[in-house]
């Protein structure tokens, strides 16, 4: 099952971001101050880049 963590970029939760990185989950970034802007989903590739697995 895909685990996706929703992060509000207006008040980012560093621990939730680190947990998603460590567990192999995905991040969904949204901004509660800008509901007109669609969320950005970081997929497997982008999460691997954040973990430093892709140079």
Tab-separated table of N, CA, C and O in Angstrom:
chain	number	residue	atom	x	y	z
A	1	UNK	N	0.841	-1.190	0.000
A	1	UNK	CA	0.000	0.000	0.000
A	1	UNK	C	0.881	1.246	0.000
A	1	UNK	O	1.870	1.327	0.690
A	2	UNK	N	0.487	2.221	-0.771
A	2	UNK	CA	1.214	3.482	-0.857
A	2	UNK	C	0.886	4.347	0.351
A	2	UNK	O	-0.271	4.605	0.630
A	3	UNK	N	1.923	4.802	1.032
A	3	UNK	CA	1.703	5.696	2.166
A	3	UNK	C	2.031	7.109	1.727
A	3	UNK	O	3.142	7.394	1.304
A	4	UNK	N	1.061	7.996	1.847
A	4	UNK	CA	1.242	9.380	1.418
A	4	UNK	C	1.019	10.299	2.611
A	4	UNK	O	0.018	10.196	3.303
A	5	UNK	N	1.972	11.189	2.848
A	5	UNK	CA	1.902	12.144	3.945
A	5	UNK	C	1.605	13.524	3.372
A	5	UNK	O	2.314	13.991	2.499
A	6	UNK	N	0.543	14.136	3.864
A	6	UNK	CA	0.165	15.471	3.386
A	6	UNK	C	0.846	16.521	4.254
A	6	UNK	O	0.718	16.505	5.478
A	7	UNK	N	1.566	17.432	3.625
A	7	UNK	CA	2.314	18.473	4.315
A	7	UNK	C	1.785	19.839	3.889
A	7	UNK	O	1.715	20.138	2.695
A	8	UNK	N	1.417	20.650	4.878
A	8	UNK	CA	0.993	22.025	4.600
A	8	UNK	C	2.246	22.895	4.592
A	8	UNK	O	2.911	23.046	5.613
A	9	UNK	N	2.594	23.449	3.457
A	9	UNK	CA	3.820	24.234	3.327
A	9	UNK	C	3.730	25.573	4.066
A	9	UNK	O	4.736	26.237	4.268
A	10	UNK	N	2.532	25.959	4.501
A	10	UNK	CA	2.405	27.151	5.324
A	10	UNK	C	2.960	26.891	6.730
A	10	UNK	O	3.491	27.797	7.364
A	11	UNK	N	2.852	25.633	7.182
A	11	UNK	CA	3.389	25.224	8.483
A	11	UNK	C	3.961	23.810	8.339
A	11	UNK	O	3.354	22.837	8.789
A	12	UNK	N	5.124	23.666	7.706
A	12	UNK	CA	5.669	22.335	7.444
A	12	UNK	C	6.011	21.581	8.738
A	12	UNK	O	6.438	22.179	9.718
A	13	UNK	N	5.778	20.291	8.711
A	13	UNK	CA	6.061	19.410	9.844
A	13	UNK	C	7.316	18.607	9.517
A	13	UNK	O	7.257	17.604	8.807
A	14	UNK	N	8.464	19.069	10.017
A	14	UNK	CA	9.741	18.433	9.702
A	14	UNK	C	9.795	16.973	10.077
A	14	UNK	O	10.335	16.150	9.345
A	15	UNK	N	9.208	16.614	11.218
A	15	UNK	CA	9.234	15.213	11.650
A	15	UNK	C	8.448	14.324	10.686
A	15	UNK	O	8.879	13.225	10.348
A	16	UNK	N	7.295	14.795	10.223
A	16	UNK	CA	6.498	14.019	9.263
A	16	UNK	C	7.249	13.863	7.945
A	16	UNK	O	7.194	12.799	7.319
A	17	UNK	N	7.971	14.897	7.526
A	17	UNK	CA	8.760	14.813	6.291
A	17	UNK	C	9.879	13.790	6.454
A	17	UNK	O	10.078	12.936	5.594
A	18	UNK	N	10.599	13.849	7.579
A	18	UNK	CA	11.676	12.883	7.828
A	18	UNK	C	11.136	11.463	7.911
A	18	UNK	O	11.749	10.516	7.405
A	19	UNK	N	9.968	11.283	8.527
A	19	UNK	CA	9.361	9.965	8.638
A	19	UNK	C	9.003	9.415	7.256
A	19	UNK	O	9.228	8.240	6.964
A	20	UNK	N	8.450	10.275	6.397
A	20	UNK	CA	8.103	9.843	5.037
A	20	UNK	C	9.357	9.447	4.266
A	20	UNK	O	9.361	8.461	3.528
A	21	UNK	N	10.432	10.205	4.439
A	21	UNK	CA	11.695	9.870	3.773
A	21	UNK	C	12.233	8.534	4.255
A	21	UNK	O	12.662	7.700	3.465
A	22	UNK	N	12.201	8.322	5.568
A	22	UNK	CA	12.760	7.101	6.151
A	22	UNK	C	11.924	5.870	5.821
A	22	UNK	O	12.465	4.777	5.640
A	23	UNK	N	10.616	6.027	5.717
A	23	UNK	CA	9.734	4.875	5.524
A	23	UNK	C	9.465	4.553	4.057
A	23	UNK	O	8.802	3.559	3.764
A	24	UNK	N	9.942	5.409	3.161
A	24	UNK	CA	9.695	5.167	1.742
A	24	UNK	C	8.349	5.660	1.271
A	24	UNK	O	7.903	5.325	0.181
A	25	UNK	N	7.683	6.471	2.101
A	25	UNK	CA	6.389	7.018	1.710
A	25	UNK	C	6.535	8.157	0.717
A	25	UNK	O	7.640	8.563	0.355
A	26	UNK	N	5.404	8.665	0.275
A	26	UNK	CA	5.365	9.806	-0.638
A	26	UNK	C	4.921	11.039	0.126
A	26	UNK	O	4.280	10.936	1.163
A	27	UNK	N	5.257	12.208	-0.391
A	27	UNK	CA	4.811	13.466	0.188
A	27	UNK	C	3.847	14.153	-0.759
A	27	UNK	O	4.059	14.170	-1.967
A	28	UNK	N	2.794	14.719	-0.185
A	28	UNK	CA	1.884	15.586	-0.930
A	28	UNK	C	2.018	16.959	-0.298
A	28	UNK	O	1.671	17.143	0.872
A	29	UNK	N	2.555	17.899	-1.040
A	29	UNK	CA	2.777	19.250	-0.537
A	29	UNK	C	1.644	20.153	-0.990
A	29	UNK	O	1.325	20.220	-2.173
A	30	UNK	N	1.024	20.835	-0.030
A	30	UNK	CA	-0.016	21.797	-0.386
A	30	UNK	C	0.185	23.035	0.468
A	30	UNK	O	0.929	23.023	1.441
A	31	UNK	N	-0.463	24.115	0.096
A	31	UNK	CA	-0.348	25.378	0.821
A	31	UNK	C	-1.751	25.834	1.195
A	31	UNK	O	-2.539	26.200	0.324
A	32	UNK	N	-2.047	25.786	2.489
A	32	UNK	CA	-3.393	26.138	2.939
A	32	UNK	C	-3.732	27.600	2.672
A	32	UNK	O	-4.906	27.959	2.634
A	33	UNK	N	-2.716	28.431	2.475
A	33	UNK	CA	-2.988	29.841	2.175
A	33	UNK	C	-3.298	30.064	0.701
A	33	UNK	O	-3.710	31.156	0.317
A	34	UNK	N	-3.074	29.025	-0.124
A	34	UNK	CA	-3.319	29.129	-1.575
A	34	UNK	C	-4.149	27.931	-2.055
A	34	UNK	O	-3.650	27.045	-2.741
A	35	UNK	N	-5.430	27.874	-1.690
A	35	UNK	CA	-6.255	26.735	-2.089
A	35	UNK	C	-6.445	26.608	-3.596
A	35	UNK	O	-6.844	25.552	-4.091
A	36	UNK	N	-6.135	27.668	-4.349
A	36	UNK	CA	-6.267	27.645	-5.801
A	36	UNK	C	-5.111	26.907	-6.475
A	36	UNK	O	-5.184	26.577	-7.655
A	37	UNK	N	-4.045	26.631	-5.725
A	37	UNK	CA	-2.868	25.955	-6.275
A	37	UNK	C	-2.960	24.467	-5.962
A	37	UNK	O	-3.102	24.090	-4.795
A	38	UNK	N	-2.897	23.608	-6.979
A	38	UNK	CA	-3.001	22.167	-6.718
A	38	UNK	C	-1.778	21.651	-5.946
A	38	UNK	O	-0.691	22.224	-6.033
A	39	UNK	N	-1.960	20.574	-5.188
A	39	UNK	CA	-0.834	20.019	-4.436
A	39	UNK	C	0.216	19.411	-5.358
A	39	UNK	O	-0.069	19.052	-6.506
A	40	UNK	N	1.426	19.333	-4.845
A	40	UNK	CA	2.532	18.690	-5.556
A	40	UNK	C	2.799	17.366	-4.863
A	40	UNK	O	3.001	17.327	-3.649
A	41	UNK	N	2.805	16.273	-5.626
A	41	UNK	CA	3.072	14.957	-5.063
A	41	UNK	C	4.481	14.546	-5.454
A	41	UNK	O	4.836	14.539	-6.630
A	42	UNK	N	5.292	14.246	-4.431
A	42	UNK	CA	6.652	13.768	-4.677
A	42	UNK	C	6.590	12.257	-4.798
A	42	UNK	O	6.281	11.556	-3.838
A	43	UNK	N	6.891	11.745	-5.986
A	43	UNK	CA	6.805	10.315	-6.277
A	43	UNK	C	8.083	9.588	-5.861
A	43	UNK	O	8.952	10.156	-5.206
A	44	UNK	N	8.194	8.311	-6.219
A	44	UNK	CA	9.341	7.488	-5.842
A	44	UNK	C	10.666	8.115	-6.260
A	44	UNK	O	11.624	8.137	-5.483
A	45	UNK	N	10.739	8.626	-7.478
A	45	UNK	CA	11.990	9.201	-7.962
A	45	UNK	C	12.386	10.427	-7.155
A	45	UNK	O	13.524	10.554	-6.697
A	46	UNK	N	11.446	11.352	-6.965
A	46	UNK	CA	11.766	12.566	-6.224
A	46	UNK	C	12.087	12.276	-4.760
A	46	UNK	O	12.949	12.916	-4.163
A	47	UNK	N	11.435	11.278	-4.184
A	47	UNK	CA	11.763	10.899	-2.803
A	47	UNK	C	13.163	10.300	-2.739
A	47	UNK	O	13.917	10.556	-1.793
A	48	UNK	N	13.570	9.527	-3.750
A	48	UNK	CA	14.922	8.976	-3.791
A	48	UNK	C	15.953	10.093	-3.912
A	48	UNK	O	17.013	10.042	-3.285
A	49	UNK	N	15.639	11.121	-4.679
A	49	UNK	CA	16.535	12.280	-4.789
A	49	UNK	C	16.678	12.947	-3.413
A	49	UNK	O	17.787	13.268	-2.984
A	50	UNK	N	15.572	13.125	-2.700
A	50	UNK	CA	15.625	13.753	-1.383
A	50	UNK	C	16.430	12.910	-0.384
A	50	UNK	O	17.064	13.457	0.512
A	51	UNK	N	16.391	11.582	-0.532
A	51	UNK	CA	17.154	10.698	0.355
A	51	UNK	C	18.625	10.637	-0.040
A	51	UNK	O	19.435	10.038	0.648
A	52	UNK	N	18.985	11.235	-1.180
A	52	UNK	CA	20.375	11.234	-1.638
A	52	UNK	C	20.769	9.992	-2.382
A	52	UNK	O	21.950	9.705	-2.558
A	53	UNK	N	19.789	9.226	-2.862
A	53	UNK	CA	20.077	7.986	-3.587
A	53	UNK	C	20.331	8.219	-5.064
A	53	UNK	O	20.785	7.336	-5.762
A	54	UNK	N	19.999	9.422	-5.548
A	54	UNK	CA	20.192	9.770	-6.956
A	54	UNK	C	21.075	11.006	-6.987
A	54	UNK	O	20.805	11.996	-6.317
A	55	UNK	N	22.154	10.904	-7.756
A	55	UNK	CA	23.081	12.044	-7.806
A	55	UNK	C	22.772	12.942	-8.984
A	55	UNK	O	22.193	12.618	-9.933
